[in-house]
CSV table of C-alpha atoms and ligand atoms in Angstrom, one decimal:
chain,number,residue,atom,x,y,z
A,25,MET,CA,-23.4,-82.3,71.4
A,26,GLU,CA,-24.4,-84.3,74.4
A,27,ASN,CA,-28.0,-85.6,75.6
A,28,LEU,CA,-26.9,-87.2,79.2
A,29,SER,CA,-30.7,-87.8,80.1
A,30,ALA,CA,-30.9,-89.9,76.8
A,31,LYS,CA,-27.1,-91.0,77.1
A,32,LYS,CA,-26.4,-89.3,73.5
A,33,PHE,CA,-23.1,-88.1,72.5
A,34,GLY,CA,-21.8,-86.8,69.1
A,35,VAL,CA,-18.7,-84.7,67.8
A,36,GLN,CA,-18.1,-83.5,64.4
A,37,PHE,CA,-13.9,-83.3,64.3
A,38,HIS,CA,-11.8,-86.2,65.1
A,39,PRO,CA,-10.7,-86.0,68.6
A,40,GLU,CA,-8.1,-88.9,67.7
A,41,VAL,CA,-5.7,-87.1,66.3
A,42,THR,CA,-3.3,-85.8,68.0
A,43,HIS,CA,-3.4,-82.2,66.7
A,44,THR,CA,-6.8,-82.5,68.5
A,45,PRO,CA,-6.6,-80.0,72.1
A,46,ASP,CA,-8.2,-82.5,74.6
A,47,GLY,CA,-8.5,-85.2,72.3
A,48,ARG,CA,-7.9,-88.0,74.3
A,49,GLU,CA,-10.1,-86.5,77.6
A,50,LEU,CA,-12.9,-86.1,75.2
A,51,LEU,CA,-12.6,-90.2,74.4
A,52,LYS,CA,-11.7,-91.0,77.8
A,53,THR,CA,-14.9,-89.0,79.5
A,54,PHE,CA,-16.9,-90.5,76.9
A,55,LEU,CA,-15.1,-94.0,77.1
A,56,PHE,CA,-15.1,-94.2,81.3
A,57,ASN,CA,-17.7,-91.7,82.7
A,58,HIS,CA,-20.3,-92.9,80.2
A,59,ALA,CA,-20.0,-96.2,78.3
A,60,GLY,CA,-19.3,-97.3,81.1
A,61,LEU,CA,-16.0,-99.1,80.1
A,62,LYS,CA,-12.9,-100.1,82.3
A,63,GLY,CA,-10.1,-99.4,80.8
A,64,ASP,CA,-8.7,-102.2,82.6
A,65,TRP,CA,-6.2,-103.7,79.6
A,66,THR,CA,-2.7,-104.0,80.6
A,67,PRO,CA,0.1,-105.7,78.7
A,68,GLN,CA,0.3,-108.4,81.5
A,69,ASN,CA,-3.5,-109.1,80.9
A,70,PHE,CA,-3.3,-109.6,77.4
A,71,ILE,CA,0.3,-111.8,77.4
A,72,ASP,CA,-1.3,-114.0,79.8
A,73,ASP,CA,-4.3,-114.5,78.5
A,74,THR,CA,-2.8,-114.6,74.8
A,75,LEU,CA,-0.1,-117.3,76.6
A,76,LYS,CA,-2.6,-119.6,77.8
A,77,SER,CA,-5.0,-119.4,74.3
A,78,ILE,CA,-1.7,-120.2,72.3
A,79,ARG,CA,-1.4,-123.3,74.6
A,80,GLU,CA,-5.1,-124.3,74.0
A,81,THR,CA,-5.1,-124.1,70.3
A,82,VAL,CA,-1.8,-125.6,69.8
A,83,GLY,CA,-2.1,-128.2,72.1
A,84,ASP,CA,0.7,-131.3,71.4
A,85,GLY,CA,1.0,-129.4,67.5
A,86,LYS,CA,4.2,-127.6,65.7
A,87,VAL,CA,4.5,-124.1,64.4
A,88,LEU,CA,6.1,-122.2,62.5
A,89,CYS,CA,7.1,-118.7,63.2
A,90,ALA,CA,8.5,-116.8,59.7
A,91,VAL,CA,10.5,-113.6,61.4
A,92,SER,CA,12.2,-110.3,59.5
A,93,GLY,CA,13.8,-109.0,62.8
A,94,GLY,CA,10.8,-106.3,62.8
A,95,VAL,CA,8.9,-105.4,66.3
A,96,ASP,CA,5.3,-107.3,65.1
A,97,SER,CA,7.7,-111.0,64.5
A,98,SER,CA,9.2,-110.7,67.3
A,99,VAL,CA,6.9,-110.2,69.7
A,100,VAL,CA,5.0,-113.2,68.2
A,101,ALA,CA,8.3,-115.2,68.5
A,102,ALA,CA,8.3,-114.1,72.1
A,103,LEU,CA,5.2,-114.9,73.0
A,104,LEU,CA,5.4,-118.1,71.2
A,105,SER,CA,8.4,-119.0,73.1
A,106,GLU,CA,6.8,-118.1,76.7
A,107,SER,CA,4.1,-120.7,75.5
A,108,VAL,CA,5.1,-123.4,73.8
A,109,GLY,CA,9.0,-122.7,73.0
A,110,SER,CA,9.8,-126.2,72.4
A,111,GLN,CA,7.2,-126.6,69.3
A,112,THR,CA,8.0,-123.9,68.0
A,113,THR,CA,10.4,-123.1,64.9
A,114,CYS,CA,11.4,-119.7,63.3
A,115,VAL,CA,12.5,-118.9,60.0
A,116,PHE,CA,14.4,-116.0,58.9
A,117,VAL,CA,15.2,-115.7,55.5
A,118,ASP,CA,18.0,-113.1,55.0
A,119,HIS,CA,17.4,-111.6,51.4
A,120,GLY,CA,21.1,-109.5,51.6
A,121,LEU,CA,18.7,-106.4,51.4
A,122,LEU,CA,18.8,-105.8,55.4
A,123,ARG,CA,20.2,-102.9,57.0
A,124,LYS,CA,24.3,-103.0,58.0
A,125,GLY,CA,24.1,-105.8,61.2
A,126,GLU,CA,20.6,-106.3,60.9
A,127,ALA,CA,20.8,-109.9,60.4
A,128,GLU,CA,23.6,-110.3,63.2
A,129,GLN,CA,21.1,-108.6,65.3
A,130,VAL,CA,18.1,-111.2,64.6
A,131,HIS,CA,20.3,-113.9,65.2
A,132,GLU,CA,21.4,-112.8,68.6
A,133,THR,CA,18.2,-111.6,69.9
A,134,PHE,CA,17.2,-114.9,69.1
A,135,THR,CA,19.9,-117.0,70.5
A,136,LYS,CA,19.9,-114.4,73.9
A,137,THR,CA,16.1,-113.9,74.1
A,138,PHE,CA,14.1,-116.8,72.8
A,139,HIS,CA,14.2,-120.4,73.2
A,140,PRO,CA,12.9,-122.1,69.8
A,141,ASN,CA,14.9,-123.0,67.3
A,142,LEU,CA,16.1,-120.5,64.4
A,143,ILE,CA,16.3,-121.4,60.7
A,144,VAL,CA,18.4,-119.0,59.3
A,145,ILE,CA,18.0,-119.0,55.0
A,146,ASN,CA,20.9,-117.2,53.6
A,147,ALA,CA,19.4,-116.4,49.9
A,148,HIS,CA,21.6,-113.5,49.0
A,149,ASP,CA,23.1,-115.0,46.1
A,150,GLN,CA,19.9,-116.0,44.9
A,151,PHE,CA,17.5,-112.7,45.4
A,152,PHE,CA,21.0,-110.9,43.7
A,153,SER,CA,20.9,-113.0,40.7
A,154,GLU,CA,17.3,-112.3,40.0
A,155,LEU,CA,17.5,-108.9,40.6
A,156,LYS,CA,20.5,-108.5,38.1
A,157,GLY,CA,19.8,-105.7,35.7
A,158,ILE,CA,16.0,-105.0,36.8
A,159,THR,CA,15.8,-101.0,37.4
A,160,GLU,CA,11.9,-101.0,37.4
A,161,PRO,CA,10.7,-100.5,41.1
A,162,GLU,CA,7.5,-103.0,41.1
A,163,GLN,CA,9.2,-105.0,39.4
A,164,LYS,CA,11.6,-105.4,42.0
A,165,ARG,CA,9.2,-105.7,44.7
A,166,LYS,CA,7.6,-108.7,42.5
A,167,ILE,CA,10.7,-110.5,42.5
A,168,ILE,CA,11.7,-110.0,45.6
A,169,GLY,CA,8.1,-111.3,47.0
A,170,GLU,CA,8.2,-113.9,44.6
A,171,ASN,CA,11.8,-115.2,46.1
A,172,PHE,CA,10.2,-115.2,49.6
A,173,VAL,CA,8.1,-117.8,48.3
A,174,ILE,CA,11.0,-120.1,46.8
A,175,CYS,CA,12.8,-119.7,49.6
A,176,PHE,CA,10.0,-121.8,51.6
A,177,GLU,CA,9.2,-123.9,48.7
A,178,ARG,CA,13.1,-125.2,49.0
A,179,ASN,CA,12.5,-125.7,52.3
A,180,LYS,CA,9.3,-127.5,52.1
A,181,ALA,CA,10.1,-130.1,53.9
A,182,VAL,CA,9.8,-128.0,57.6
A,183,LEU,CA,7.2,-126.7,56.3
A,184,GLU,CA,5.4,-129.9,56.2
A,185,SER,CA,6.1,-131.0,59.4
A,186,HIS,CA,4.2,-128.3,60.9
A,187,ASP,CA,0.6,-127.7,62.0
A,188,PHE,CA,0.3,-123.8,62.6
A,189,LEU,CA,1.8,-120.7,60.6
A,190,ALA,CA,2.0,-117.5,63.4
A,191,GLN,CA,1.7,-114.0,62.0
A,192,GLY,CA,2.2,-110.7,63.4
A,193,THR,CA,-0.8,-109.2,61.9
A,194,LEU,CA,-2.1,-106.1,63.7
A,195,TYR,CA,-5.5,-105.0,63.8
A,196,PRO,CA,-5.1,-102.0,61.0
A,197,ASP,CA,-4.4,-105.0,58.6
A,198,VAL,CA,-7.2,-106.8,59.5
A,199,ILE,CA,-9.2,-103.6,58.9
A,200,GLU,CA,-7.6,-102.9,55.7
A,201,SER,CA,-8.3,-106.5,54.4
A,202,GLY,CA,-11.5,-105.7,55.0
A,203,SER,CA,-12.8,-109.4,56.9
A,204,ALA,CA,-9.3,-111.2,57.4
A,205,THR,CA,-10.6,-114.3,58.8
A,206,ALA,CA,-8.3,-116.9,61.2
A,207,SER,CA,-8.2,-119.3,58.3
A,208,LYS,CA,-7.6,-117.3,55.4
A,209,ILE,CA,-3.8,-116.4,54.8
A,210,LYS,CA,-3.6,-112.6,54.5
A,211,THR,CA,-1.9,-111.6,51.1
A,212,HIS,CA,1.3,-109.7,52.9
A,213,HIS,CA,2.8,-107.5,50.7
A,214,ASN,CA,6.1,-108.2,52.9
A,215,VAL,CA,6.4,-112.2,51.5
A,216,GLY,CA,4.1,-111.9,48.7
A,217,GLY,CA,1.5,-113.8,49.5
A,218,LEU,CA,2.0,-118.0,50.7
A,219,PRO,CA,1.6,-120.4,48.2
A,220,ASP,CA,-1.5,-122.7,48.8
A,221,TRP,CA,0.4,-126.4,48.9
A,222,MET,CA,0.8,-124.4,52.8
A,223,LYS,CA,-1.8,-126.2,54.4
A,224,LEU,CA,-0.8,-124.9,57.9
A,225,LYS,CA,-3.4,-123.3,60.0
A,226,VAL,CA,-3.1,-120.1,61.0
A,227,ILE,CA,-2.8,-118.1,64.6
A,228,GLU,CA,-2.4,-114.5,64.5
A,229,PRO,CA,-2.1,-113.8,68.6
A,230,LEU,CA,-1.7,-109.5,67.2
A,231,ARG,CA,-4.6,-109.6,65.5
A,232,TRP,CA,-6.7,-107.0,68.1
A,233,LEU,CA,-3.3,-104.7,68.9
A,234,PHE,CA,-2.5,-101.7,67.2
A,235,LYS,CA,1.4,-100.9,66.7
A,236,ASP,CA,2.0,-99.1,70.3
A,237,GLU,CA,0.4,-101.8,72.4
A,238,VAL,CA,2.6,-104.2,70.6
A,239,ARG,CA,5.3,-102.2,71.6
A,240,GLU,CA,4.3,-102.4,75.4
A,241,VAL,CA,3.4,-105.9,75.2
A,242,GLY,CA,7.2,-106.2,73.8
A,243,ARG,CA,8.8,-104.5,76.8
A,244,ALA,CA,6.4,-106.4,79.4
A,245,LEU,CA,7.7,-109.8,77.7
A,246,GLY,CA,11.3,-108.2,78.5
A,247,LEU,CA,12.4,-107.6,74.7
A,248,SER,CA,15.6,-105.1,74.4
A,249,SER,CA,14.5,-101.3,72.8
A,250,GLU,CA,16.4,-102.1,69.8
A,251,VAL,CA,13.6,-104.7,68.6
A,252,VAL,CA,10.8,-103.0,70.3
A,253,ASP,CA,11.5,-99.3,69.5
A,254,ARG,CA,12.9,-100.4,65.8
A,255,GLU,CA,11.4,-98.4,63.5
A,256,PRO,CA,9.3,-99.7,60.2
A,257,PHE,CA,11.8,-101.5,57.8
A,258,PRO,CA,9.6,-102.1,54.6
A,259,GLY,CA,9.8,-105.8,53.2
A,260,PRO,CA,11.7,-105.6,50.1
A,261,GLY,CA,14.2,-103.5,52.4
A,262,LEU,CA,16.8,-101.5,50.8
A,263,GLY,CA,15.8,-103.1,46.9
A,264,VAL,CA,13.5,-99.8,47.7
A,265,ARG,CA,16.2,-97.8,48.7
A,266,ILE,CA,18.4,-98.1,45.8
A,267,LEU,CA,17.2,-96.6,42.5
A,268,GLY,CA,18.5,-99.0,39.7
A,269,GLU,CA,20.2,-102.1,40.0
A,270,VAL,CA,20.7,-103.7,43.0
A,271,THR,CA,24.2,-105.4,43.3
A,272,PRO,CA,25.9,-106.4,46.1
A,273,GLU,CA,28.6,-103.4,45.5
A,274,ARG,CA,25.4,-100.6,45.7
A,275,VAL,CA,23.9,-102.9,48.7
A,276,LYS,CA,27.4,-102.3,50.8
A,277,ILE,CA,27.5,-98.3,49.6
A,278,THR,CA,24.1,-97.8,51.0
A,279,GLN,CA,24.7,-99.7,54.2
A,280,GLU,CA,27.5,-98.1,54.8
A,281,ALA,CA,26.1,-94.4,54.0
A,282,ASP,CA,22.9,-95.7,56.0
A,283,TRP,CA,24.7,-96.8,59.2
A,284,ILE,CA,26.5,-93.4,59.6
A,285,PHE,CA,23.5,-91.5,59.0
A,286,ARG,CA,21.8,-93.3,61.7
A,287,GLU,CA,24.6,-93.7,64.2
A,288,GLU,CA,24.9,-89.9,63.9
A,289,LEU,CA,21.3,-89.7,64.7
A,290,ARG,CA,21.5,-92.2,68.1
A,291,LYS,CA,24.4,-90.5,69.3
A,292,SER,CA,22.4,-86.7,68.9
A,293,GLY,CA,19.1,-88.6,70.3
A,294,LEU,CA,17.7,-87.3,67.4
A,295,ASN,CA,16.0,-90.6,66.5
A,296,ARG,CA,13.6,-90.4,69.2
A,297,GLY,CA,11.6,-87.7,67.3
A,298,ILE,CA,12.0,-89.5,63.8
A,299,TRP,CA,9.5,-91.8,62.7
A,300,GLN,CA,11.9,-93.4,59.5
A,301,SER,CA,15.4,-92.4,58.6
A,302,TYR,CA,17.6,-93.7,55.9
A,303,ALA,CA,20.0,-93.1,53.1
A,304,ALA,CA,19.1,-93.6,49.8
A,305,LEU,CA,21.8,-94.4,46.7
A,306,LEU,CA,20.3,-92.8,43.3
A,307,ASP,CA,20.6,-93.7,39.9
A,308,VAL,CA,23.1,-90.9,38.9
A,309,ARG,CA,26.9,-90.2,38.7
A,310,SER,CA,28.3,-86.6,38.9
A,311,VAL,CA,31.4,-84.8,38.8
A,312,GLY,CA,33.4,-84.0,42.1
A,313,VAL,CA,36.4,-83.6,43.4
A,314,MET,CA,38.6,-85.9,45.8
A,315,GLY,CA,42.3,-84.8,46.5
A,316,ASP,CA,44.0,-84.0,43.2
A,317,GLU,CA,41.4,-86.1,41.5
A,318,ARG,CA,38.4,-86.1,39.9
A,319,THR,CA,35.5,-88.1,40.8
A,320,TYR,CA,32.3,-89.2,38.6
A,321,GLU,CA,30.3,-91.2,42.0
A,322,GLN,CA,26.7,-91.9,42.9
A,323,PRO,CA,25.0,-89.5,45.3
A,324,ILE,CA,23.2,-90.2,48.4
A,325,VAL,CA,20.2,-88.9,50.0
A,326,LEU,CA,19.0,-88.9,53.4
A,327,ARG,CA,15.7,-89.0,54.1
A,328,ALA,CA,14.3,-88.9,57.5
A,329,VAL,CA,10.6,-87.9,58.5
A,330,THR,CA,8.1,-87.3,60.9
A,331,SER,CA,4.7,-89.4,61.1
A,332,GLU,CA,1.8,-91.0,63.2
A,333,ASP,CA,0.9,-93.5,61.1
A,334,ALA,CA,3.0,-93.5,57.5
A,335,MET,CA,0.1,-91.9,55.5
A,336,THR,CA,1.3,-88.3,55.9
A,337,ALA,CA,4.7,-87.4,56.8
A,338,GLN,CA,6.9,-84.3,57.1
A,339,ALA,CA,10.7,-84.1,56.6
A,340,PHE,CA,12.4,-83.5,59.7
A,341,PRO,CA,14.0,-80.0,60.6
A,342,PHE,CA,17.7,-80.7,61.4
A,343,ALA,CA,19.8,-77.8,61.7
A,344,PHE,CA,22.0,-77.3,58.7
A,345,GLU,CA,25.6,-77.8,61.0
A,346,PHE,CA,24.1,-81.6,61.4
A,347,LEU,CA,23.6,-82.2,57.9
A,348,GLU,CA,26.7,-81.0,57.0
A,349,HIS,CA,28.9,-83.0,59.3
A,350,VAL,CA,26.8,-85.9,58.2
A,351,ALA,CA,27.4,-85.3,54.7
A,352,ASN,CA,31.0,-84.8,55.3
A,353,ARG,CA,31.3,-88.7,57.3
A,354,ILE,CA,29.6,-90.4,54.1
A,355,VAL,CA,31.6,-88.7,51.1
A,356,ASN,CA,34.8,-89.3,53.7
A,357,GLU,CA,34.3,-92.7,54.9
A,358,VAL,CA,32.0,-94.3,52.0
A,359,ASP,CA,33.8,-95.3,48.7
A,360,GLY,CA,31.9,-94.6,45.5
A,361,VAL,CA,30.1,-91.8,46.9
A,362,ASN,CA,30.8,-87.9,46.3
A,363,ARG,CA,27.8,-86.3,47.1
A,364,VAL,CA,24.9,-86.3,49.7
A,365,LEU,CA,21.4,-84.5,49.5
A,366,TYR,CA,18.9,-84.2,52.1
A,367,ASP,CA,15.2,-84.5,51.2
A,368,LEU,CA,13.0,-81.6,51.9
A,369,THR,CA,9.5,-82.9,50.6
A,370,SER,CA,6.6,-84.0,52.7
A,371,LYS,CA,4.4,-86.7,52.2
A,372,PRO,CA,2.2,-86.0,49.8
A,373,PRO,CA,3.1,-85.3,47.3
A,374,ALA,CA,6.1,-87.4,47.5
A,375,THR,CA,6.1,-90.7,49.7
A,376,ILE,CA,8.4,-91.9,52.5
A,377,GLU,CA,10.3,-94.7,50.6
A,378,TRP,CA,11.7,-93.6,47.6
A,379,GLU,CA,10.6,-96.1,44.8
B,14,XMP,P1,5.7,-94.7,51.5
B,14,XMP,O1,6.9,-95.0,50.9
B,14,XMP,O2,4.2,-95.2,50.6
B,14,XMP,O3,5.6,-95.7,52.7
B,14,XMP,O4,5.1,-93.5,51.7
B,14,XMP,C1,4.9,-96.0,53.8
B,14,XMP,C2,5.2,-96.9,54.8
B,14,XMP,O5,4.8,-98.4,54.2
B,14,XMP,C3,6.5,-98.7,53.8
B,14,XMP,N1,6.8,-99.6,52.7
B,14,XMP,C4,6.6,-100.6,52.7
B,14,XMP,N2,6.2,-101.6,53.8
B,14,XMP,N3,6.3,-103.5,51.7
B,14,XMP,C5,6.5,-103.1,53.1
B,14,XMP,O6,6.7,-104.3,53.7
B,14,XMP,C6,6.3,-102.4,51.0
B,14,XMP,O7,7.1,-102.3,49.5
B,14,XMP,C7,6.7,-100.8,51.6
B,14,XMP,N4,6.7,-99.8,50.8
B,14,XMP,C8,6.6,-99.0,51.6
B,14,XMP,C9,7.2,-97.5,54.5
B,14,XMP,O8,8.5,-97.9,54.9
B,14,XMP,C10,6.5,-96.5,55.3
B,14,XMP,O9,6.7,-97.0,56.1
């Protein structure tokens, strides 16, 4: 409805969702023709303002930036690198539950693109020994979260010699946590909350941005598409994609199957239409036959979904031949796998992750 003379407008549906025809046009007309806004936000304006404000806030202090390899923390690191690079240290905890090649890629991105110092904490042994014998999903999440904190505690000296902690908090996180204030460190499910003794002041350069804007900023800062277009990856990593016990052997199986699936997605170009895709390892065994031998091995489940915001998701409708090809490759190339399944369930009632 509209009342032009009273300047009142209303809708009783959701113009912002992608399924609404001309929803964007409707919003644009309201904002630019009636509400007097200009729409002059550009990634470059944002970068200029942010670099200036980081310099002002930090002064000659020292900044610590925890990075995960994901797009948000990489963009924060790039902004710090441009503004207070020599005063910045990035910390990357490698818990051994990343995708194949991901830890190396983080290292390469940092050495090639950014100037700050990077500390890599290799915590494979710590995480694997704490996860030994644990099969319950929430317990795994808790252990992984707690061990992030333990990694930080073991490196207390580094933390205590810094004044600021930079975080990749986005606007949706701010909304979700009600009233996130700059002084309060958000209990982030990726890191399970940070300990009280960390007396660092928080800087959150992305707290007014949505994910697509962060990606635009990343591109404008010259980050590669591998970083900017990276799909969301859960903080507990493969820990929630390996059902049952997480062991180095089972991580290896999952990484190899996941690698093959994603390689085929890239080759076919199908990855561009997919929100998240991965291979999960199930906690059952089934009988198969390989050559003349009977096998008794584990199944891999392939999951690929389309989504707007991870709140709902649909299984990607692959052609049968594509799935068959990936299944053949995985069974032939990955030791320990003798069956491949494709998960057809949408969210709800399923979730995107298996655990
Ligand atoms: P679900 O499985 O709930 O996932 O449909 C929704 C989105 O959240 C991600 N996810 C997580 N991210 N820590 C994270 O940082 C977690 O424990 C976690 N669990 C799920 C998931 O990958 C998807 O993008």
